[in-house]
Short mmCIF file of C-alpha atoms in Angstrom, two decimals:
data_model
loop_
_atom_site.label_atom_id
_atom_site.label_comp_id
_atom_site.label_asym_id
_atom_site.label_seq_id
_atom_site.Cartn_x
_atom_site.Cartn_y
_atom_site.Cartn_z
CA UNK A 1 -4.35 -7.18 2.33
CA UNK A 2 -5.67 -3.88 3.65
CA UNK A 3 -4.79 -0.32 4.47
CA UNK A 4 -5.24 2.49 7.00
CA UNK A 5 -4.62 0.45 10.13
CA UNK A 6 -3.55 2.33 13.28
CA UNK A 7 -3.95 0.69 16.67
CA UNK A 8 -7.37 1.78 17.93
CA UNK A 9 -9.83 -0.81 19.25
CA UNK A 10 -11.35 -1.45 15.82
CA UNK A 11 -7.85 -2.12 14.45
CA UNK A 12 -7.17 -4.53 17.31
CA UNK A 13 -10.48 -6.33 16.76
CA UNK A 14 -9.94 -6.58 13.00
CA UNK A 15 -6.42 -7.89 13.49
CA UNK A 16 -7.62 -10.48 16.01
CA UNK A 17 -10.12 -11.66 13.40
CA UNK A 18 -7.18 -12.78 11.27
CA UNK A 19 -6.73 -15.68 13.70
CA UNK A 20 -9.54 -17.42 11.86
CA UNK A 21 -7.73 -17.13 8.53
CA UNK A 22 -4.20 -18.19 9.55
CA UNK A 23 -2.47 -15.72 7.18
CA UNK A 24 0.93 -16.52 5.69
CA UNK A 25 1.67 -12.89 4.88
CA UNK A 26 0.09 -9.50 5.64
CA UNK A 27 0.23 -6.60 3.17
CA UNK A 28 -0.76 -3.05 4.13
CA UNK A 29 -1.13 -0.31 1.55
CA UNK A 30 -0.04 2.66 3.63
CA UNK A 31 -1.09 4.59 6.75
CA UNK A 32 0.46 2.07 9.08
CA UNK A 33 0.77 3.36 12.65
CA UNK A 34 -0.61 6.91 12.27
CA UNK A 35 2.44 8.56 13.79
CA UNK A 36 2.15 11.49 11.33
CA UNK A 37 5.90 11.14 10.67
CA UNK A 38 6.57 12.65 14.11
CA UNK A 39 9.81 11.24 15.49
CA UNK A 40 8.46 11.54 19.04
CA UNK A 41 5.52 9.24 18.23
CA UNK A 42 7.46 5.98 18.40
CA UNK A 43 4.83 4.64 20.81
CA UNK A 44 2.34 4.53 17.91
CA UNK A 45 4.59 1.95 16.32
CA UNK A 46 4.93 0.05 19.61
CA UNK A 47 1.15 -0.31 19.76
CA UNK A 48 0.93 -1.25 16.08
CA UNK A 49 3.63 -3.92 16.27
CA UNK A 50 2.13 -5.29 19.48
CA UNK A 51 -1.06 -6.22 17.60
CA UNK A 52 0.85 -8.30 15.08
CA UNK A 53 3.26 -9.76 17.61
CA UNK A 54 0.24 -11.00 19.54
CA UNK A 55 -1.24 -12.45 16.35
CA UNK A 56 1.98 -14.31 15.54
CA UNK A 57 2.28 -15.63 19.08
CA UNK A 58 -1.23 -17.08 18.99
CA UNK A 59 -0.65 -18.66 15.57
CA UNK A 60 2.80 -19.85 16.67
CA UNK A 61 4.58 -18.53 13.59
CA UNK A 62 6.31 -15.49 12.15
CA UNK A 63 4.08 -13.64 9.69
CA UNK A 64 5.90 -11.40 7.19
CA UNK A 65 4.56 -7.85 7.27
CA UNK A 66 4.75 -5.89 4.01
CA UNK A 67 3.96 -2.19 4.24
CA UNK A 68 3.47 0.41 1.53
CA UNK A 69 3.55 4.13 2.24
CA UNK A 70 0.74 6.63 2.84
CA UNK A 71 0.26 10.24 3.88
CA UNK A 72 0.20 9.52 7.62
CA UNK A 73 3.55 7.73 7.25
CA UNK A 74 5.39 10.61 5.55
CA UNK A 75 3.47 13.44 7.24
CA UNK A 76 2.03 15.22 4.22
CA UNK A 77 -0.47 14.81 1.40
CA UNK A 78 0.09 13.44 -2.08
CA UNK A 79 1.51 15.92 -4.54
CA UNK A 80 3.25 17.96 -1.84
CA UNK A 81 6.50 19.79 -2.57
CA UNK A 82 7.89 18.75 0.83
CA UNK A 83 10.81 16.35 1.02
CA UNK A 84 11.81 13.58 3.42
CA UNK A 85 14.96 14.04 5.49
CA UNK A 86 16.49 10.70 4.52
CA UNK A 87 19.31 11.00 7.06
CA UNK A 88 16.76 11.03 9.91
CA UNK A 89 13.54 9.96 8.20
CA UNK A 90 10.09 9.14 9.58
CA UNK A 91 9.79 5.85 11.42
CA UNK A 92 8.26 4.09 8.39
CA UNK A 93 11.70 4.21 6.76
CA UNK A 94 13.47 3.07 9.91
CA UNK A 95 11.17 0.23 10.94
CA UNK A 96 9.91 -1.09 7.59
CA UNK A 97 12.75 -1.72 5.10
CA UNK A 98 11.05 -3.51 2.23
CA UNK A 99 13.82 -4.27 -0.24
CA UNK A 100 17.47 -5.31 -0.27
CA UNK A 101 20.70 -4.12 -1.85
CA UNK A 102 23.92 -5.87 -2.89
CA UNK A 103 26.28 -6.29 0.05
CA UNK A 104 29.63 -4.47 0.04
CA UNK A 105 32.26 -6.05 -2.19
CA UNK A 106 34.47 -6.85 0.79
CA UNK A 107 31.93 -9.20 2.39
CA UNK A 108 34.00 -12.23 3.37
CA UNK A 109 33.28 -15.80 2.40
CA UNK A 110 29.86 -15.46 0.74
CA UNK A 111 28.99 -14.77 -2.90
CA UNK A 112 25.92 -12.83 -4.03
CA UNK A 113 24.98 -11.83 -0.49
CA UNK A 114 22.50 -8.99 0.02
CA UNK A 115 22.08 -6.44 2.78
CA UNK A 116 19.44 -4.15 4.28
CA UNK A 117 19.73 -0.64 2.77
CA UNK A 118 20.72 2.31 4.91
CA UNK A 119 17.97 4.78 5.81
CA UNK A 120 18.84 7.11 2.93
CA UNK A 121 18.70 4.22 0.44
CA UNK A 122 15.25 2.91 1.35
CA UNK A 123 12.64 3.30 -1.37
CA UNK A 124 8.88 3.68 -1.11
CA UNK A 125 8.33 1.44 -4.14
CA UNK A 126 9.30 -2.24 -4.28
CA UNK A 127 7.92 -5.68 -5.05
CA UNK A 128 7.77 -9.17 -3.56
CA UNK A 129 7.17 -12.48 -5.29
CA UNK A 130 5.48 -15.44 -3.63
CA UNK A 131 2.80 -18.08 -4.25
CA UNK A 132 2.98 -17.67 -8.01
CA UNK A 133 2.30 -13.94 -7.93
CA UNK A 134 4.21 -10.67 -7.90
CA UNK A 135 2.95 -7.99 -5.51
CA UNK A 136 4.01 -4.50 -6.59
CA UNK A 137 3.93 -1.67 -4.04
CA UNK A 138 3.87 1.86 -5.47
CA UNK A 139 4.13 5.35 -3.99
CA UNK A 140 1.15 7.49 -5.02
CA UNK A 141 3.03 10.80 -5.23
CA UNK A 142 4.38 11.11 -1.69
CA UNK A 143 8.14 10.65 -2.15
CA UNK A 144 8.15 9.72 -5.86
CA UNK A 145 5.73 10.88 -8.54
CA UNK A 146 3.79 8.60 -10.86
CA UNK A 147 6.14 8.86 -13.82
CA UNK A 148 9.91 8.62 -14.07
CA UNK A 149 11.66 6.02 -11.95
CA UNK A 150 8.45 4.44 -10.63
CA UNK A 151 6.93 4.04 -14.08
CA UNK A 152 10.13 2.39 -15.28
CA UNK A 153 10.12 0.13 -12.24
CA UNK A 154 6.49 -0.89 -12.89
CA UNK A 155 7.40 -1.70 -16.49
CA UNK A 156 10.51 -3.67 -15.56
CA UNK A 157 8.81 -5.75 -12.87
CA UNK A 158 5.87 -6.52 -15.16
CA UNK A 159 8.06 -7.55 -18.10
CA UNK A 160 10.41 -9.63 -15.95
CA UNK A 161 7.51 -11.70 -14.57
CA UNK A 162 5.36 -12.60 -17.60
CA UNK A 163 4.17 -15.92 -16.19
CA UNK A 164 3.21 -14.73 -12.72
CA UNK A 165 -0.09 -13.27 -11.58
CA UNK A 166 0.39 -9.54 -11.03
CA UNK A 167 -1.17 -7.51 -8.21
CA UNK A 168 -0.44 -3.85 -7.40
CA UNK A 169 -1.25 -1.78 -4.34
CA UNK A 170 -0.76 1.82 -3.27
CA UNK A 171 -2.37 4.40 -1.04
CA UNK A 172 -4.14 7.25 -2.85
CA UNK A 173 -6.89 5.81 -5.06
CA UNK A 174 -7.35 6.35 -8.77
CA UNK A 175 -10.98 5.25 -8.57
CA UNK A 176 -12.13 6.45 -5.10
CA UNK A 177 -15.65 5.57 -4.02
CA UNK A 178 -15.90 9.02 -2.42
CA UNK A 179 -14.61 12.22 -4.03
CA UNK A 180 -15.12 14.31 -0.90
CA UNK A 181 -11.92 13.37 0.88
CA UNK A 182 -8.95 15.71 1.24
CA UNK A 183 -6.20 15.12 -1.30
CA UNK A 184 -8.15 12.55 -3.31
CA UNK A 185 -8.16 15.09 -6.12
CA UNK A 186 -8.86 14.84 -9.81
CA UNK A 187 -5.29 15.96 -10.46
CA UNK A 188 -3.87 12.98 -8.57
CA UNK A 189 -6.27 10.64 -10.33
CA UNK A 190 -5.32 12.05 -13.73
CA UNK A 191 -1.63 11.45 -13.07
CA UNK A 192 -2.37 7.79 -12.33
CA UNK A 193 -4.70 7.47 -15.32
CA UNK A 194 -1.96 8.76 -17.61
CA UNK A 195 0.78 6.45 -16.31
CA UNK A 196 0.02 3.43 -14.14
CA UNK A 197 -3.50 2.52 -15.25
CA UNK A 198 -2.61 1.82 -18.92
CA UNK A 199 0.33 -0.31 -17.72
CA UNK A 200 -1.89 -2.36 -15.39
CA UNK A 201 -4.16 -3.00 -18.36
CA UNK A 202 -1.37 -3.74 -20.84
CA UNK A 203 0.30 -6.23 -18.48
CA UNK A 204 -3.00 -7.86 -17.45
CA UNK A 205 -2.86 -7.19 -13.72
CA UNK A 206 -5.23 -9.45 -11.83
CA UNK A 207 -6.17 -6.82 -9.24
CA UNK A 208 -5.18 -3.44 -7.83
CA UNK A 209 -5.72 -2.47 -4.18
CA UNK A 210 -6.26 1.21 -3.28
CA UNK A 211 -6.67 2.83 0.14
CA UNK A 212 -6.83 6.22 1.92
CA UNK A 213 -10.59 6.98 1.80
CA UNK A 214 -11.59 4.85 4.83
CA UNK A 215 -14.39 3.11 2.98
CA UNK A 216 -14.98 -0.24 1.28
CA UNK A 217 -15.28 -0.69 -2.47
CA UNK A 218 -14.92 -3.09 -5.34
CA UNK A 219 -15.17 -1.95 -8.93
CA UNK A 220 -16.29 -3.89 -11.92
CA UNK A 221 -13.55 -4.92 -14.33
CA UNK A 222 -12.31 -1.66 -15.88
CA UNK A 223 -10.34 -0.60 -18.93
CA UNK A 224 -9.74 3.07 -19.59
CA UNK A 225 -12.17 3.91 -16.81
CA UNK A 226 -15.00 2.01 -18.48
CA UNK A 227 -16.69 -1.24 -17.43
CA UNK A 228 -15.66 -4.18 -19.61
CA UNK A 229 -15.97 -7.94 -19.54
CA UNK A 230 -14.30 -9.57 -16.55
CA UNK A 231 -11.35 -10.98 -18.51
CA UNK A 232 -10.70 -7.77 -20.45
CA UNK A 233 -9.90 -5.32 -17.64
CA UNK A 234 -8.62 -4.80 -14.11
CA UNK A 235 -10.63 -4.88 -10.87
CA UNK A 236 -9.87 -2.28 -8.18
CA UNK A 237 -10.41 -3.01 -4.49
CA UNK A 238 -10.34 -0.53 -1.60
CA UNK A 239 -10.52 1.95 -0.05
CA UNK A 240 -8.46 1.46 3.11
CA UNK A 241 -10.61 0.83 6.18
CA UNK A 242 -8.80 -1.75 8.32
CA UNK A 243 -8.76 -0.01 11.66
CA UNK A 244 -10.13 3.52 11.26
CA UNK A 245 -13.53 5.14 11.11
CA UNK A 246 -15.01 6.69 7.99
CA UNK A 247 -15.61 10.13 9.49
CA UNK A 248 -13.23 11.72 6.98
CA UNK A 249 -15.67 11.18 4.14
CA UNK A 250 -19.39 11.83 4.27
CA UNK A 251 -20.84 8.52 3.17
CA UNK A 252 -23.59 10.40 1.35
CA UNK A 253 -20.81 11.58 -0.97
CA UNK A 254 -20.19 8.01 -2.10
CA UNK A 255 -21.12 8.14 -5.74
CA UNK A 256 -21.53 5.53 -8.44
CA UNK A 257 -22.52 8.05 -11.07
CA UNK A 258 -20.00 6.53 -13.48
CA UNK A 259 -21.36 3.04 -12.84
CA UNK A 260 -17.94 1.53 -12.12
CA UNK A 261 -18.62 0.41 -8.52
CA UNK A 262 -19.88 -3.10 -7.98
CA UNK A 263 -20.17 -2.45 -4.25
CA UNK A 264 -19.17 0.19 -1.68
CA UNK A 265 -19.89 1.32 1.85
CA UNK A 266 -18.45 2.19 5.30
CA UNK A 267 -17.51 -1.37 6.27
CA UNK A 268 -14.20 -2.00 8.04
CA UNK A 269 -12.46 -4.74 6.11
CA UNK A 270 -9.38 -6.79 5.29
CA UNK A 271 -9.19 -8.46 1.90
#
């Protein structure tokens, strides 16, 4: 689990380090190949996929790659009024379909078959279930806002899986370890605090992974933004620093004035 990958040398070195862990699945919480949603930047994806192809070859297995969405995937910041051209969308939509749809009714010879959605049907929120846990990927106000269809989806997935461990991940953090970073605004955080955060607490999510800030953090167990006993709240991990540097945020701006951070710093990491 990680976020903000790219294909620079640090990303390659971090990905090679996974050889020692023999992963069964890799989950990335947005900012995948850093193509900036430019259709001419397909080579960014070539370089990104090469890293993981090489990893799979050395481990002699296929490793599922699950990818959420971030600002460098859609080409704009959270809360923007811009829209995706779903007929010819950014490469994230083309290369990374993350959910299925029912197959056409005229599919011959097979019942209950599913199909890969067309480009204009591909969502930026979805979930996967494996190893006794449900992993919920959400879109932090890039294509869909925090409320509405995503909030209903969060509720449905949580209620349909009462006996599974629940883990969520998304790109723009609710509890960033650095406030001095572009669109990591109080407005965005408030939207999350009003919608997703109470649901994570009500449905007893084990952990939530945030990204975007290019730093490393782990909070204490939180409920309503306050530190509580470990079993009474949710722990938030982040903040997206797989294969990038932390130049976007002055590390002196890292603040634990609220006392919610157990640890933080500029360390590149994969959880």
